[in-house]
Amino acid sequence: MQWIKLLIYLISSLILKTNAQFERDPNGYIAYCPCMGRFGNQADHFLGSLAFARALNRTLILPPWVEYRKGELRSRQVPFDTYFEVEPLQEFHRVILMSDFMSHLADEVWPASERVSFCYMERKSLQQEKNDPNAPNCHAKDGNPFGPFWDTYNIDFVASEFYGPLHFDVHHSAIATKWQQSYTADKWPVLAFTGAPASFPVQLENRVLQKYLKWSPRYREAAREFIRNVLPRGAFVGLHLRNGIDWVRACEHIKDSQQLFASPQCLGYKNERGELYTELCMPTKEAIVRQLKRIIKNVRQSQPKNEVKSVFVASDANHMISELSNALSRMDISVHKLPEDDPYLDLAILGQSNHFIGNCISSYSAFVKRERDTHGFPSYFWSFPKEKERQQSKPHEEL
Ligand code: GFB
């Protein structure tokens, strides 16, 4: 008899818990499309959106990650929790997976007839005939990934709302209160943004939120297995080599910019640690080998009991495996990469390396750097500080 009571108790508490999980938040919700850039950009935007949702005291609807595959015309939407756990985020603020929101709450909270898209000001459609001067619109589903993103959850919008001049910098103004006054939760239960309510690159104040982004068990385990089964025992250095053709083109903007993409992570948000220079974006092969060797030698001196035994290379294009293997062969250090391209597993492994050298301009590298900062793991950037300055400040480090 006793066990039946226990079973009933367990089942009912489970049902109660499940229902409570999907109880309506009277303070409202924030939804957005991570419609700009690939993973690194989306991750920067995610941290800002999380801070924004908390400042407005609305639940953040966790969007899927938007991915682009070669030869496919429509973006793919990958559930948020494929890569990251939901629970640790709850420690910071209320969040819900977009699929859970749409299947358990949307009918009640956000019926199809009341779905309004939010944009700063009118967004013109690429199809001229859709642009009506008397009826400005966000055209939230116009183009890729905009359409495919909202289509994933069968969301159509019946109207547009222009929120300008409101903005997202909740750290330096009373803007959160203004949002709350302009858009009360009873009249506007869901603020659905055409793009992330956040800046790129991530605001300095929001970098620390990275600590709530924990890899899903699948990626944590895959990274651990690779490190344990493929790499030799001992310390390893993780490298990010960003050198594909898109990057070569992007680096051309160095000439006429103060900052580019994630560059504030090394130069400082106000360029307090220097100006942009080409090698920061595209280090030469010689500089890469030199810097890697220098770091390995420094580790050998400072941590003789935890010598570097291998190097793990992540790259979007050229992993430089033979160049690096040749350069390190006399030191008895092996060089590795994943057998198949997997940007997420690359990131998870880089996060665990004993030492990391990344590209200061790349937001993909920035993700690794932030994650490592939360654990106190050391990171460096290619060709930073500028070689000349480094020689002057630390001549003993040179080979
Ligand atoms: O992440 P992401 O915005 O970083 O875009 P950046 C780069 C994408 O390239 C990643 C792939 O999301 C990956 O799909 N990728 C880059 C990699 N590095 C690696 C790697 O080490 N391993 C694997 N497997 N894949 C900038 C953007 O990219 O690139 C800008 O911020 C612009 O929006 C510019 O598009 C050209 O910041 O590096």
Coordinates of C-alpha atoms and ligand atoms in Angstrom, one line a residue:
M1 CA 0.0 0.0 0.0
Q2 CA 2.8 2.3 1.0
W3 CA 4.5 2.1 -2.3
I4 CA 1.3 2.9 -4.2
K5 CA 1.0 6.1 -2.1
L6 CA 4.6 6.9 -2.9
L7 CA 4.0 6.2 -6.6
I8 CA 0.9 8.5 -6.7
Y9 CA 2.9 11.2 -4.8
L10 CA 5.8 11.0 -7.3
I11 CA 3.5 11.0 -10.4
S12 CA 1.4 14.0 -9.1
S13 CA 4.5 16.0 -8.1
L14 CA 5.9 15.3 -11.6
I15 CA 2.7 16.5 -13.2
L16 CA 2.6 19.6 -11.0
K17 CA 6.3 20.3 -11.8
T18 CA 5.7 20.0 -15.5
N19 CA 2.7 22.3 -15.4
A20 CA 4.5 24.8 -13.2
Q21 CA 7.4 24.8 -15.7
F22 CA 5.0 26.1 -18.3
E23 CA 3.0 28.6 -16.3
R24 CA 2.5 31.9 -17.9
D25 CA 4.9 34.7 -16.9
P26 CA 2.7 37.7 -16.1
N27 CA 5.7 39.9 -16.8
G28 CA 5.8 38.9 -20.5
Y29 CA 8.3 37.5 -22.9
I30 CA 11.1 38.4 -25.3
A31 CA 11.5 36.6 -28.6
Y32 CA 14.1 37.4 -31.3
C33 CA 15.6 36.0 -34.4
P34 CA 19.4 35.5 -34.3
C35 CA 19.4 36.7 -37.8
M36 CA 22.9 38.3 -38.0
G37 CA 26.0 36.3 -38.7
R38 CA 27.1 32.8 -37.7
F39 CA 27.7 31.3 -34.4
G40 CA 30.2 33.7 -32.9
N41 CA 28.0 36.7 -33.7
Q42 CA 24.9 34.9 -32.5
A43 CA 26.6 34.0 -29.2
D44 CA 27.6 37.7 -28.6
H45 CA 24.0 38.7 -29.3
F46 CA 22.6 36.0 -27.1
L47 CA 24.5 37.4 -24.0
G48 CA 23.2 40.9 -24.7
S49 CA 19.6 39.6 -25.2
L50 CA 19.8 37.7 -21.9
A51 CA 20.9 40.9 -20.1
F52 CA 18.1 42.8 -21.8
A53 CA 15.4 40.3 -20.9
R54 CA 16.5 40.4 -17.3
A55 CA 16.6 44.2 -17.2
L56 CA 13.0 44.3 -18.5
N57 CA 12.0 41.4 -16.2
R58 CA 10.6 39.4 -19.1
T59 CA 11.2 35.7 -19.7
L60 CA 13.7 35.2 -22.6
I61 CA 12.5 32.8 -25.2
L62 CA 15.6 30.8 -26.2
P63 CA 15.8 30.9 -30.0
P64 CA 17.3 28.0 -32.0
W65 CA 20.8 28.7 -33.4
V66 CA 20.7 29.6 -37.1
E67 CA 23.0 27.6 -39.3
Y68 CA 23.9 27.8 -42.9
R69 CA 24.9 24.8 -44.9
K70 CA 26.7 24.9 -48.3
G71 CA 24.3 24.7 -51.2
E72 CA 21.1 25.1 -49.1
L73 CA 19.0 28.2 -49.7
R74 CA 17.2 28.2 -46.4
S75 CA 18.9 28.4 -43.0
R76 CA 18.6 25.5 -40.6
Q77 CA 17.3 26.1 -37.1
V78 CA 19.0 24.0 -34.4
P79 CA 17.4 23.9 -31.0
F80 CA 19.2 26.0 -28.4
D81 CA 19.7 23.0 -26.1
T82 CA 21.5 20.9 -28.7
Y83 CA 24.6 22.8 -27.7
F84 CA 23.9 24.4 -24.3
E85 CA 22.0 23.5 -21.2
V86 CA 18.9 25.4 -20.2
E87 CA 19.1 25.0 -16.5
P88 CA 22.3 27.0 -15.7
L89 CA 20.7 30.0 -17.5
Q90 CA 17.8 29.9 -15.0
E91 CA 20.3 30.8 -12.3
F92 CA 20.6 34.2 -13.9
H93 CA 17.1 34.8 -15.3
R94 CA 13.9 33.1 -16.5
V95 CA 14.2 31.5 -19.9
I96 CA 12.2 29.0 -21.9
L97 CA 13.0 27.0 -25.1
M98 CA 11.2 28.4 -28.1
S99 CA 9.7 25.0 -28.9
D100 CA 8.3 24.8 -25.3
F101 CA 6.9 28.3 -25.5
M102 CA 5.2 27.7 -28.8
S103 CA 3.7 24.3 -27.9
H104 CA 2.7 25.0 -24.3
L105 CA 2.0 28.7 -24.0
A106 CA 1.7 30.5 -27.3
D107 CA -2.0 29.7 -27.9
E108 CA -2.9 31.4 -24.6
V109 CA -0.2 34.1 -24.3
W110 CA 0.4 35.0 -28.0
P111 CA -2.5 33.9 -30.2
A112 CA -1.9 33.9 -34.0
S113 CA -4.1 37.0 -34.4
E114 CA -2.0 39.1 -32.1
R115 CA 1.5 38.5 -33.3
V116 CA 3.3 41.8 -33.8
S117 CA 7.0 42.1 -35.0
F118 CA 9.2 44.7 -33.5
C119 CA 11.9 46.6 -35.4
Y120 CA 13.6 50.0 -34.8
M121 CA 12.1 51.6 -37.9
E122 CA 10.6 50.5 -41.2
R123 CA 12.5 47.7 -42.9
K124 CA 12.0 47.8 -46.6
S125 CA 11.1 44.5 -48.4
L126 CA 13.4 43.2 -51.1
Q127 CA 10.3 42.8 -53.2
Q128 CA 9.4 46.3 -54.2
E129 CA 5.7 45.5 -54.6
K130 CA 5.4 44.7 -50.9
N131 CA 6.6 48.3 -49.8
D132 CA 3.5 50.5 -49.2
P133 CA 4.5 54.0 -48.2
N134 CA 1.2 54.3 -46.3
A135 CA 1.8 51.1 -44.3
P136 CA 5.4 50.8 -43.2
N137 CA 6.3 47.3 -42.1
C138 CA 9.1 45.3 -40.4
H139 CA 8.9 42.6 -43.1
A140 CA 10.1 40.3 -40.4
K141 CA 10.0 37.3 -42.6
D142 CA 11.6 38.8 -45.7
G143 CA 14.7 36.9 -46.9
N144 CA 16.9 34.3 -45.4
P145 CA 17.2 33.5 -42.4
F146 CA 14.3 35.7 -41.5
G147 CA 11.5 33.7 -43.1
P148 CA 12.9 30.2 -42.4
F149 CA 13.5 31.2 -38.7
W150 CA 9.8 32.2 -37.9
D151 CA 8.5 29.4 -40.2
T152 CA 10.2 26.8 -38.0
Y153 CA 7.5 27.6 -35.4
N154 CA 4.7 28.5 -37.9
I155 CA 4.8 32.2 -36.8
D156 CA 3.3 34.9 -39.0
F157 CA 3.0 38.5 -38.0
V158 CA -0.2 40.5 -38.3
A159 CA 1.4 43.9 -37.6
S160 CA 4.6 45.8 -37.1
E161 CA 5.8 48.0 -34.2
F162 CA 8.6 50.5 -34.5
Y163 CA 10.3 50.9 -31.2
G164 CA 12.8 53.7 -32.1
P165 CA 14.3 55.6 -30.3
L166 CA 14.4 53.0 -27.6
H167 CA 17.6 51.0 -27.5
F168 CA 19.2 48.0 -25.7
D169 CA 21.9 49.5 -23.5
V170 CA 20.4 48.6 -20.2
H171 CA 23.7 49.3 -18.3
H172 CA 24.1 53.0 -18.9
S173 CA 20.6 54.5 -18.8
A174 CA 17.1 54.0 -17.4
I175 CA 16.1 52.5 -20.8
A176 CA 14.6 49.3 -19.2
T177 CA 12.0 51.4 -17.4
K178 CA 11.2 53.2 -20.6
W179 CA 10.6 49.9 -22.4
Q180 CA 8.3 48.8 -19.5
Q181 CA 6.3 52.0 -19.7
S182 CA 6.0 51.9 -23.5
Y183 CA 5.2 48.2 -23.7
T184 CA 3.3 46.9 -20.7
A185 CA 3.1 43.1 -20.4
D186 CA -0.7 43.0 -20.4
K187 CA -1.0 44.8 -23.7
W188 CA 2.3 43.4 -25.2
P189 CA 2.8 39.9 -23.8
V190 CA 5.6 39.1 -26.3
L191 CA 8.1 41.5 -27.7
A192 CA 9.2 39.7 -30.9
F193 CA 12.3 41.3 -32.4
T194 CA 13.3 40.9 -36.1
G195 CA 17.0 40.8 -34.8
A196 CA 18.6 40.4 -31.5
P197 CA 17.9 43.1 -28.9
A198 CA 21.6 43.5 -28.3
S199 CA 24.8 45.0 -29.7
F200 CA 27.7 43.4 -31.6
P201 CA 30.3 42.9 -30.4
V202 CA 29.0 41.9 -26.9
Q203 CA 29.0 44.8 -24.5
L204 CA 31.8 44.7 -21.9
E205 CA 29.3 44.4 -19.1
N206 CA 27.6 41.3 -20.6
R207 CA 30.8 39.2 -21.2
V208 CA 30.5 37.7 -17.7
L209 CA 27.2 36.1 -18.6
Q210 CA 29.1 33.5 -20.5
K211 CA 29.4 31.6 -17.2
Y212 CA 25.8 30.6 -17.6
L213 CA 26.4 29.0 -21.0
K214 CA 27.3 25.4 -20.2
W215 CA 27.9 22.9 -23.0
S216 CA 25.3 20.2 -23.3
P217 CA 26.3 16.8 -22.0
R218 CA 26.7 15.6 -25.6
Y219 CA 29.4 18.2 -26.4
R220 CA 31.0 18.0 -23.0
E221 CA 31.4 14.3 -23.3
A222 CA 32.6 14.4 -26.9
A223 CA 35.3 17.0 -26.0
R224 CA 36.4 14.9 -23.0
E225 CA 36.6 11.8 -25.1
F226 CA 38.6 13.4 -27.8
I227 CA 41.0 14.8 -25.3
R228 CA 41.3 11.5 -23.4
N229 CA 41.4 9.1 -26.4
V230 CA 43.1 11.1 -29.2
L231 CA 45.5 13.5 -27.6
P232 CA 48.6 12.1 -25.8
R233 CA 48.6 12.4 -22.0
G234 CA 49.8 15.8 -20.8
A235 CA 49.1 19.4 -21.4
F236 CA 47.9 20.7 -24.8
V237 CA 47.7 24.0 -26.6
G238 CA 44.5 24.9 -28.4
L239 CA 44.8 27.0 -31.6
H240 CA 42.2 28.9 -33.5
L241 CA 43.3 29.6 -37.1
R242 CA 40.7 31.7 -38.8
N243 CA 42.0 31.9 -42.4
G244 CA 39.2 31.1 -44.9
I245 CA 38.5 33.3 -48.0
D246 CA 35.7 35.2 -46.2
W247 CA 38.2 36.1 -43.5
V248 CA 40.9 37.3 -45.9
R249 CA 38.3 39.7 -47.4
A250 CA 37.1 40.8 -44.0
C251 CA 40.6 41.6 -42.9
E252 CA 40.9 44.1 -45.7
H253 CA 38.6 46.4 -43.6
I254 CA 41.4 46.7 -41.1
K255 CA 42.8 49.7 -43.0
D256 CA 39.9 51.9 -42.5
S257 CA 38.5 50.8 -39.1
Q258 CA 39.2 51.5 -35.4
Q259 CA 37.7 48.2 -34.4
L260 CA 36.6 45.2 -36.3
F261 CA 34.2 42.4 -35.1
A262 CA 35.5 41.1 -31.7
S263 CA 38.7 43.3 -31.6
P264 CA 37.7 45.1 -28.4
Q265 CA 38.5 41.9 -26.6
C266 CA 42.2 42.6 -27.0
L267 CA 42.4 46.3 -28.0
G268 CA 39.9 47.4 -25.3
Y269 CA 36.5 48.9 -26.0
K270 CA 38.0 52.3 -26.3
N271 CA 41.2 51.2 -28.1
E272 CA 43.0 51.7 -24.8
R273 CA 45.3 48.9 -25.6
G274 CA 46.1 49.9 -29.2
E275 CA 44.9 50.3 -32.8
L276 CA 44.1 47.7 -35.4
Y277 CA 46.9 46.2 -37.5
T278 CA 46.8 43.6 -40.3
E279 CA 48.7 40.8 -38.5
L280 CA 46.1 40.8 -35.7
C281 CA 43.6 39.7 -38.2
M282 CA 45.8 37.6 -40.5
P283 CA 49.0 36.5 -38.7
T284 CA 51.7 35.1 -41.0
K285 CA 52.6 31.4 -40.9
E286 CA 56.0 32.3 -39.6
A287 CA 54.5 34.5 -36.8
I288 CA 52.2 31.6 -35.9
V289 CA 55.0 29.1 -35.5
R290 CA 57.2 31.6 -33.6
Q291 CA 54.5 32.5 -31.1
L292 CA 53.4 28.9 -30.6
K293 CA 57.0 27.8 -29.9
R294 CA 57.5 30.7 -27.5
I295 CA 54.5 29.8 -25.5
I296 CA 55.5 26.1 -25.3
K297 CA 59.0 27.1 -24.1
N298 CA 57.5 29.5 -21.5
V299 CA 55.3 26.7 -20.2
R300 CA 58.2 24.3 -20.1
Q301 CA 60.0 26.8 -17.9
S302 CA 57.2 27.9 -15.7
Q303 CA 55.4 24.6 -15.3
P304 CA 58.0 21.9 -15.8
K305 CA 55.7 19.2 -14.4
N306 CA 53.0 19.9 -16.9
E307 CA 54.8 20.0 -20.2
V308 CA 53.0 20.5 -23.4
K309 CA 52.7 17.2 -25.3
S310 CA 50.3 18.2 -28.1
V311 CA 48.6 20.9 -30.1
F312 CA 45.0 20.9 -31.1
V313 CA 44.1 23.0 -34.1
A314 CA 40.6 24.3 -35.0
S315 CA 40.2 26.1 -38.3
D316 CA 37.6 27.1 -40.8
A317 CA 40.0 26.5 -43.7
N318 CA 43.8 25.7 -43.3
H319 CA 44.8 23.9 -40.2
M320 CA 48.5 24.1 -41.1
I321 CA 49.0 20.6 -39.8
S322 CA 52.2 19.7 -41.7
E323 CA 53.8 23.1 -41.1
L324 CA 53.1 22.9 -37.4
S325 CA 54.1 19.2 -37.2
N326 CA 57.4 19.9 -38.8
A327 CA 58.1 22.9 -36.6
L328 CA 57.4 21.0 -33.4
S329 CA 58.8 17.5 -34.3
R330 CA 62.1 18.1 -32.5
M331 CA 60.2 19.0 -29.4
D332 CA 58.3 15.7 -29.6
I333 CA 54.9 17.5 -29.7
S334 CA 52.1 16.1 -32.0
V335 CA 49.6 18.2 -33.8
H336 CA 45.9 17.2 -34.1
K337 CA 42.6 18.2 -35.5
L338 CA 39.1 16.7 -35.6
P339 CA 38.6 14.0 -38.3
E340 CA 35.5 15.8 -39.5
D341 CA 34.5 19.5 -39.4
D342 CA 32.5 20.3 -36.3
P343 CA 32.6 24.0 -35.3
Y344 CA 30.9 23.3 -31.9
L345 CA 33.2 20.4 -30.9
D346 CA 36.2 22.5 -31.9
L347 CA 34.9 25.2 -29.5
A348 CA 34.3 22.8 -26.7
I349 CA 37.8 21.3 -27.0
L350 CA 39.5 24.8 -27.3
G351 CA 37.7 25.7 -24.1
Q352 CA 39.4 22.9 -22.3
S353 CA 42.9 23.3 -23.6
N354 CA 45.7 24.2 -21.1
H355 CA 46.6 27.2 -23.2
F356 CA 44.7 28.9 -26.0
I357 CA 45.8 31.1 -28.8
G358 CA 43.0 32.7 -30.7
N359 CA 42.3 35.4 -33.3
C360 CA 41.4 38.7 -31.6
I361 CA 39.2 39.9 -34.4
S362 CA 37.1 36.7 -34.6
S363 CA 33.9 36.4 -32.5
Y364 CA 34.4 32.6 -32.7
S365 CA 37.7 33.0 -30.9
A366 CA 36.0 35.4 -28.5
F367 CA 33.5 32.7 -27.4
V368 CA 36.5 30.5 -26.4
K369 CA 38.2 33.4 -24.6
R370 CA 35.1 34.3 -22.5
E371 CA 34.5 30.7 -21.6
R372 CA 38.1 30.2 -20.5
D373 CA 38.0 33.5 -18.5
T374 CA 35.1 32.1 -16.5
H375 CA 37.4 29.2 -15.5
G376 CA 40.6 31.3 -15.1
F377 CA 42.3 29.4 -18.0
P378 CA 45.0 31.4 -19.8
S379 CA 44.4 32.7 -23.4
Y380 CA 46.5 34.7 -25.8
F381 CA 45.9 36.3 -29.2
W382 CA 47.9 35.9 -32.4
S383 CA 50.4 38.7 -32.9
F384 CA 49.2 40.5 -29.8
P385 CA 50.7 42.7 -28.5
K386 CA 52.3 43.9 -31.7
E387 CA 55.7 42.1 -32.2
K388 CA 57.8 45.2 -31.9
E389 CA 56.1 46.3 -28.7
R390 CA 56.5 42.8 -27.2
Q391 CA 60.2 42.7 -28.0
Q392 CA 60.6 46.0 -26.2
S393 CA 58.6 45.0 -23.2
K394 CA 59.7 41.4 -22.8
P395 CA 62.9 40.8 -24.7
H396 CA 63.7 37.6 -22.6
E397 CA 60.7 35.9 -24.1
E398 CA 62.0 35.9 -27.6
L399 CA 63.7 32.7 -28.9
Ligands
GFB1 O1 31.3 32.4 -35.7 P1 31.5 33.5 -36.6 O2 30.5 34.6 -36.5 O3 33.0 34.1 -36.3 O4 31.6 33.0 -38.1 P2 33.9 35.2 -36.8 C1 32.6 32.1 -38.5 C2 32.1 30.7 -38.8 O5 33.1 30.0 -39.5 C3 31.9 29.9 -37.5 C4 33.2 28.7 -39.0 O6 30.6 30.0 -36.9 C5 32.1 28.5 -38.0 O7 31.0 28.0 -38.7 N1 34.5 28.6 -38.3 C6 35.4 29.6 -37.9 C7 35.0 27.4 -37.8 N2 36.4 29.1 -37.2 C8 36.2 27.7 -37.2 C9 37.0 26.7 -36.6 O8 38.0 26.8 -36.0 N3 36.5 25.4 -36.8 C10 35.3 25.2 -37.4 N4 34.9 23.9 -37.5 N5 34.6 26.2 -38.0 C11 33.2 36.7 -38.9 C12 31.8 37.2 -38.5 O9 33.3 35.5 -38.3 O10 33.4 36.5 -40.2 C13 31.4 38.3 -39.4 O11 31.8 37.8 -37.2 C14 31.7 38.1 -40.9 O12 30.0 38.5 -39.3 C15 33.2 37.7 -41.0 O13 30.9 37.1 -41.5 C16 33.6 37.4 -42.4 O14 33.8 36.5 -36.0 O15 35.2 34.6 -37.0

